[in-house]
Coordinates of C-alpha atoms and ligand atoms in Angstrom, one line a residue:
M1 CA 27.3 170.6 81.7
T2 CA 27.4 168.0 84.3
T3 CA 26.2 164.3 84.0
Q4 CA 26.7 161.4 86.7
A5 CA 28.6 158.8 84.9
H6 CA 27.3 155.5 84.8
Y7 CA 30.8 154.0 85.8
P8 CA 30.2 150.3 86.3
I9 CA 31.5 149.9 89.7
G10 CA 30.4 151.6 93.0
T11 CA 27.1 153.6 93.9
P12 CA 26.8 157.2 92.2
G13 CA 28.0 159.9 94.6
V14 CA 29.4 157.4 97.2
P15 CA 33.3 157.1 97.3
W16 CA 34.7 153.4 96.9
G17 CA 35.5 151.3 99.6
E18 CA 37.2 148.1 99.7
A19 CA 34.7 146.1 98.2
E20 CA 34.6 148.5 95.0
V21 CA 38.7 148.8 94.7
A22 CA 38.5 145.1 95.0
T23 CA 36.1 144.8 92.3
W24 CA 38.2 147.3 90.3
L25 CA 41.3 145.5 90.7
S26 CA 39.8 142.0 89.6
R27 CA 38.9 143.7 86.2
Q28 CA 42.5 144.4 85.8
H29 CA 44.6 141.9 83.8
V30 CA 48.2 142.0 82.7
K31 CA 48.4 143.2 79.1
R32 CA 52.0 143.6 78.4
S33 CA 55.0 142.8 80.3
Y34 CA 57.4 145.1 82.3
E35 CA 60.4 142.3 81.9
A36 CA 60.2 142.0 78.4
D37 CA 59.5 145.7 77.4
V38 CA 61.5 147.6 80.2
L39 CA 63.9 145.3 82.0
R40 CA 65.1 143.8 79.2
V41 CA 66.1 147.0 77.7
I42 CA 67.5 148.3 81.1
E43 CA 69.8 145.1 81.0
P44 CA 72.3 146.2 78.3
L45 CA 72.3 149.6 79.3
S46 CA 74.3 148.4 82.5
S47 CA 77.6 148.2 80.3
R48 CA 77.5 151.9 80.0
Y49 CA 75.9 153.2 82.7
D50 CA 74.8 152.4 86.5
V51 CA 71.8 150.6 87.0
V52 CA 70.6 150.8 90.4
Q53 CA 67.4 148.8 92.0
Y54 CA 65.9 151.5 94.1
G55 CA 63.1 149.7 95.6
S56 CA 60.2 147.1 94.6
L57 CA 56.8 146.9 94.8
D58 CA 55.5 145.7 97.9
Y59 CA 52.6 144.0 96.8
H60 CA 54.6 141.8 93.7
P61 CA 58.3 142.2 95.4
D62 CA 59.8 139.5 92.8
K63 CA 57.9 140.8 89.8
Y64 CA 58.1 144.6 90.0
P65 CA 61.7 145.6 91.1
L66 CA 62.0 149.7 90.2
F67 CA 65.5 150.7 88.4
A68 CA 67.2 153.6 87.6
I69 CA 69.9 154.6 85.3
K70 CA 72.6 156.7 86.6
S71 CA 75.9 158.3 84.7
R72 CA 78.6 156.0 85.6
S73 CA 81.0 159.1 85.9
W74 CA 79.3 161.3 88.7
Y75 CA 81.1 164.5 89.2
H76 CA 79.9 166.3 92.1
E77 CA 80.6 169.5 90.8
L78 CA 77.9 169.1 88.3
P79 CA 74.4 169.6 88.2
C80 CA 72.0 166.8 87.6
A81 CA 69.3 166.3 85.2
L82 CA 66.5 164.0 86.2
V83 CA 64.1 162.2 83.7
T84 CA 61.2 160.4 85.1
G85 CA 58.9 158.0 82.7
G86 CA 55.8 155.7 83.6
V87 CA 54.6 157.7 86.5
H88 CA 51.4 156.8 84.8
G89 CA 52.1 153.4 83.5
Y90 CA 49.9 153.1 80.8
E91 CA 51.8 156.5 79.2
T92 CA 53.8 154.2 77.0
S93 CA 56.1 156.7 75.2
G94 CA 57.0 158.0 78.6
V95 CA 58.4 155.0 79.1
H96 CA 60.2 154.2 75.9
G97 CA 60.8 157.7 75.4
A98 CA 63.0 157.7 78.9
L99 CA 64.7 154.3 77.8
R100 CA 65.7 155.8 74.2
F101 CA 66.9 159.0 75.6
V102 CA 69.4 157.1 77.6
D103 CA 70.3 154.5 74.9
K104 CA 70.7 157.4 72.1
H105 CA 71.4 160.7 73.8
A106 CA 72.8 160.0 77.4
A107 CA 76.5 159.7 76.2
T108 CA 76.3 163.2 74.6
Y109 CA 75.9 164.8 78.1
E110 CA 78.8 162.9 79.7
G111 CA 81.0 165.5 81.5
R112 CA 78.3 168.2 81.6
V113 CA 75.5 167.0 83.8
N114 CA 74.7 164.0 86.1
L115 CA 71.8 161.9 84.4
L116 CA 69.3 159.8 86.5
V117 CA 66.3 158.3 85.0
A118 CA 63.9 156.4 86.2
P119 CA 62.0 154.9 83.0
C120 CA 59.2 153.1 84.6
V121 CA 58.2 154.4 88.2
S122 CA 54.9 152.6 88.0
P123 CA 55.4 149.5 86.5
W124 CA 52.4 147.5 87.7
A125 CA 50.3 150.0 85.7
Y126 CA 52.7 150.2 82.8
E127 CA 51.5 145.9 82.5
V128 CA 47.7 146.5 83.3
I129 CA 47.6 150.0 81.0
H130 CA 46.2 151.7 83.8
R131 CA 46.9 155.4 85.5
W132 CA 46.5 154.1 89.0
N133 CA 48.5 151.4 90.9
M134 CA 47.2 148.1 92.5
H135 CA 45.5 150.2 95.2
A136 CA 43.7 152.4 93.2
V137 CA 45.8 155.2 93.9
D138 CA 47.2 157.9 91.5
P139 CA 50.9 157.8 91.9
N140 CA 51.0 161.2 90.4
R141 CA 48.8 162.7 93.0
S142 CA 50.8 161.3 96.0
F143 CA 54.2 162.9 95.7
R144 CA 54.2 164.1 99.4
D145 CA 55.4 163.0 102.7
G146 CA 54.0 159.9 104.0
S147 CA 52.7 159.3 100.4
P148 CA 49.8 156.3 100.0
A149 CA 51.8 155.4 97.0
H150 CA 54.8 153.1 96.9
E151 CA 55.9 154.0 93.6
S152 CA 56.0 157.6 94.6
A153 CA 57.7 157.3 97.8
A154 CA 60.2 155.0 96.6
L155 CA 61.0 157.7 93.9
M156 CA 61.3 160.2 96.2
R157 CA 63.9 158.3 98.4
L158 CA 66.0 157.6 95.2
V159 CA 65.9 161.3 94.6
A160 CA 66.2 162.6 97.8
P161 CA 70.3 162.7 98.0
F162 CA 70.2 164.7 94.9
R163 CA 67.4 167.0 95.5
D164 CA 69.2 170.4 95.9
A165 CA 71.4 169.4 92.9
V166 CA 68.9 169.0 90.3
L167 CA 69.0 171.6 87.8
V168 CA 66.2 170.3 85.7
H169 CA 63.5 167.8 85.8
I170 CA 61.5 166.3 83.1
D171 CA 58.6 164.3 83.8
L172 CA 57.2 162.2 80.8
H173 CA 53.6 161.5 80.3
E174 CA 50.5 161.4 77.6
T175 CA 47.1 162.5 77.4
T176 CA 45.2 159.7 75.6
D177 CA 41.6 159.4 74.8
T178 CA 41.4 156.8 77.6
D179 CA 41.3 159.4 79.7
E180 CA 38.2 160.7 78.9
S181 CA 36.5 157.3 78.2
E182 CA 37.6 155.7 81.3
F183 CA 40.0 157.2 83.6
R184 CA 38.3 160.3 84.4
P185 CA 35.0 158.4 85.0
A186 CA 36.9 155.9 87.0
L187 CA 38.0 158.7 89.0
A188 CA 34.9 160.4 89.8
A189 CA 33.3 157.0 90.6
R190 CA 35.9 156.4 93.2
D191 CA 35.8 159.5 94.4
G192 CA 31.8 159.7 94.7
V193 CA 31.6 162.7 92.8
A194 CA 30.1 163.4 89.3
H195 CA 31.8 163.2 86.2
E196 CA 32.1 166.3 84.2
P197 CA 32.9 165.6 80.4
G198 CA 35.9 167.2 79.1
E199 CA 37.9 167.3 75.9
I200 CA 41.1 165.5 75.0
P201 CA 43.6 168.1 73.1
D202 CA 45.1 167.0 69.5
G203 CA 48.9 167.5 70.0
F204 CA 51.4 167.9 72.4
Y205 CA 51.7 170.3 75.4
L206 CA 53.6 170.8 78.7
V207 CA 52.9 171.5 82.2
D208 CA 54.6 174.3 84.0
D209 CA 54.5 175.0 87.7
S210 CA 52.4 178.0 88.5
E211 CA 54.2 178.9 91.7
R212 CA 57.7 179.2 89.8
P213 CA 57.0 179.4 86.1
Q214 CA 59.6 179.3 83.6
P215 CA 58.2 180.2 80.2
E216 CA 61.2 180.7 78.1
F217 CA 62.2 177.2 79.0
Q218 CA 58.9 175.8 78.2
Q219 CA 58.9 177.7 75.1
A220 CA 62.4 176.0 74.3
V221 CA 61.0 172.7 74.7
I222 CA 58.0 173.6 72.7
A223 CA 60.1 174.9 69.5
A224 CA 62.2 171.5 70.1
V225 CA 59.1 169.1 70.0
A226 CA 57.2 171.1 67.2
K227 CA 60.0 169.5 64.7
V228 CA 59.0 166.3 65.3
T229 CA 55.1 166.4 66.3
H230 CA 52.2 168.8 66.4
I231 CA 51.7 171.1 69.3
A232 CA 48.1 171.0 70.8
P233 CA 46.0 174.4 70.2
A234 CA 43.7 175.8 72.7
D235 CA 40.0 174.9 72.4
R236 CA 37.4 177.4 72.1
H237 CA 37.7 178.8 75.8
G238 CA 41.4 179.2 75.3
E239 CA 42.0 176.0 77.4
I240 CA 44.0 173.1 77.5
I241 CA 42.3 170.3 79.3
G242 CA 40.1 172.9 81.6
S243 CA 43.3 175.0 82.1
T244 CA 44.3 178.3 80.5
M245 CA 46.7 177.9 77.7
V246 CA 49.7 180.6 79.1
A247 CA 51.7 180.3 76.2
P248 CA 51.8 178.0 73.0
G249 CA 51.1 174.6 74.2
V250 CA 51.7 175.3 78.2
I251 CA 49.6 175.0 80.8
N252 CA 50.5 175.8 84.7
Y253 CA 49.8 173.9 87.6
P254 CA 50.4 174.0 91.4
L255 CA 52.8 171.6 91.2
K256 CA 53.7 171.0 94.8
R257 CA 49.9 171.2 95.9
L258 CA 49.0 169.0 93.8
G259 CA 51.6 166.3 94.9
L260 CA 53.0 165.9 91.2
C261 CA 55.9 164.2 90.4
A262 CA 57.8 167.5 88.9
S263 CA 57.8 168.8 92.4
I264 CA 59.9 166.3 93.7
T265 CA 63.3 168.5 93.4
G266 CA 64.3 171.8 94.4
A267 CA 64.7 172.1 90.4
P268 CA 64.8 175.6 88.9
Y269 CA 63.8 174.2 85.5
K270 CA 61.3 171.3 85.5
T271 CA 58.2 170.5 83.0
T272 CA 55.7 167.6 82.6
T273 CA 55.6 166.7 78.8
E274 CA 52.3 165.5 77.5
V275 CA 52.2 163.6 74.4
Y276 CA 49.1 162.8 72.3
P277 CA 49.2 159.2 71.0
D278 CA 46.0 159.1 70.0
S279 CA 46.0 161.4 67.0
P280 CA 45.5 160.3 63.5
R281 CA 48.6 162.8 62.8
S282 CA 51.0 160.8 64.9
T283 CA 53.0 157.3 65.4
P284 CA 54.4 155.7 68.4
E285 CA 57.4 156.2 66.8
Q286 CA 56.5 160.0 66.8
C287 CA 55.7 160.1 70.3
N288 CA 58.9 158.3 71.4
A289 CA 60.9 160.8 69.7
A290 CA 58.6 163.7 70.8
Q291 CA 59.7 162.6 74.4
V292 CA 63.3 162.4 73.3
A293 CA 63.4 165.7 71.9
A294 CA 61.7 167.3 74.9
V295 CA 64.3 165.8 77.6
C296 CA 67.1 166.6 75.2
A297 CA 65.8 170.4 74.5
A298 CA 65.2 170.8 78.2
I299 CA 68.8 169.8 79.5
D300 CA 70.2 171.8 76.7
F301 CA 68.2 175.0 77.8
A302 CA 69.1 174.5 81.4
L303 CA 72.6 173.9 81.0
T304 CA 72.9 177.0 78.9
H305 CA 70.9 179.2 81.6
R306 CA 72.6 177.5 84.5
E307 CA 74.2 180.6 86.0
A308 CA 71.3 182.2 85.9
A309 CA 69.4 179.3 88.2
S310 CA 72.4 179.2 90.7
V311 CA 71.8 175.5 91.7
K312 CA 73.0 174.5 95.2
R313 CA 75.6 171.5 94.9
Ligands
LIG1 ZN1 50.3 160.8 83.1

């Protein structure tokens, strides 16, 4: 079934121009604080880790500095593990899961892998609780040369020197009820196309790379997360959000072609987590714990299988 959503901005069938983007922006309001929730959590980590500012959002240079956390001891003979959260700012557990991983678990990887963690890639969107940046651009379709999203371009610049040393990259996301109630209709309206209603899966799932799938790696992550929260089943079509479920809790996307964050390194092991925070069967605490379990399982698997991956350094 295809229906034209009556999104309150723009004309059905006509892509947004500057006026519609301005109207959309005028309806966005700060609902939570990047400084209080993220920067004040990062600050004390600087006693144990290197905290580096890798840019700031050009539209609010004072308000939205971009920070990453690195292993203080950086061994060039070791591979690198990259963790990214908050590429979609509204996806709360990605941000807090990344920060919790650093606080509680990063030390256990000291001397085994160099860690690079960017916990909140899109801080304006964190504050207004949205998918897009201030220019109505989705950072997670913008990881490509000449990116239209400053959030994406800044992260790509940060990662560029390590790109070929990254063994494993975990990009932390959520799939929420507001995807279907707000963000997908907004996307269709922005692009002047019809909104096709979809289903939101109840549970955690992963997105692998259809160009270079790593099914055993994905299942290792699923197994670890299943101890914390439930894994999404396939719908009646054998799909999760419109893609064939290729293994329990796993779908594949062409990461590079879609400009997704998980495509920004040459890592042989990469995955995108999708936590479901709106389930009656899960709590915010479980969502954060699921992200942390995914990160640890992904790094553990990659380190165990690193010879098979033959990473350049
Ligand atoms: Zn996302």
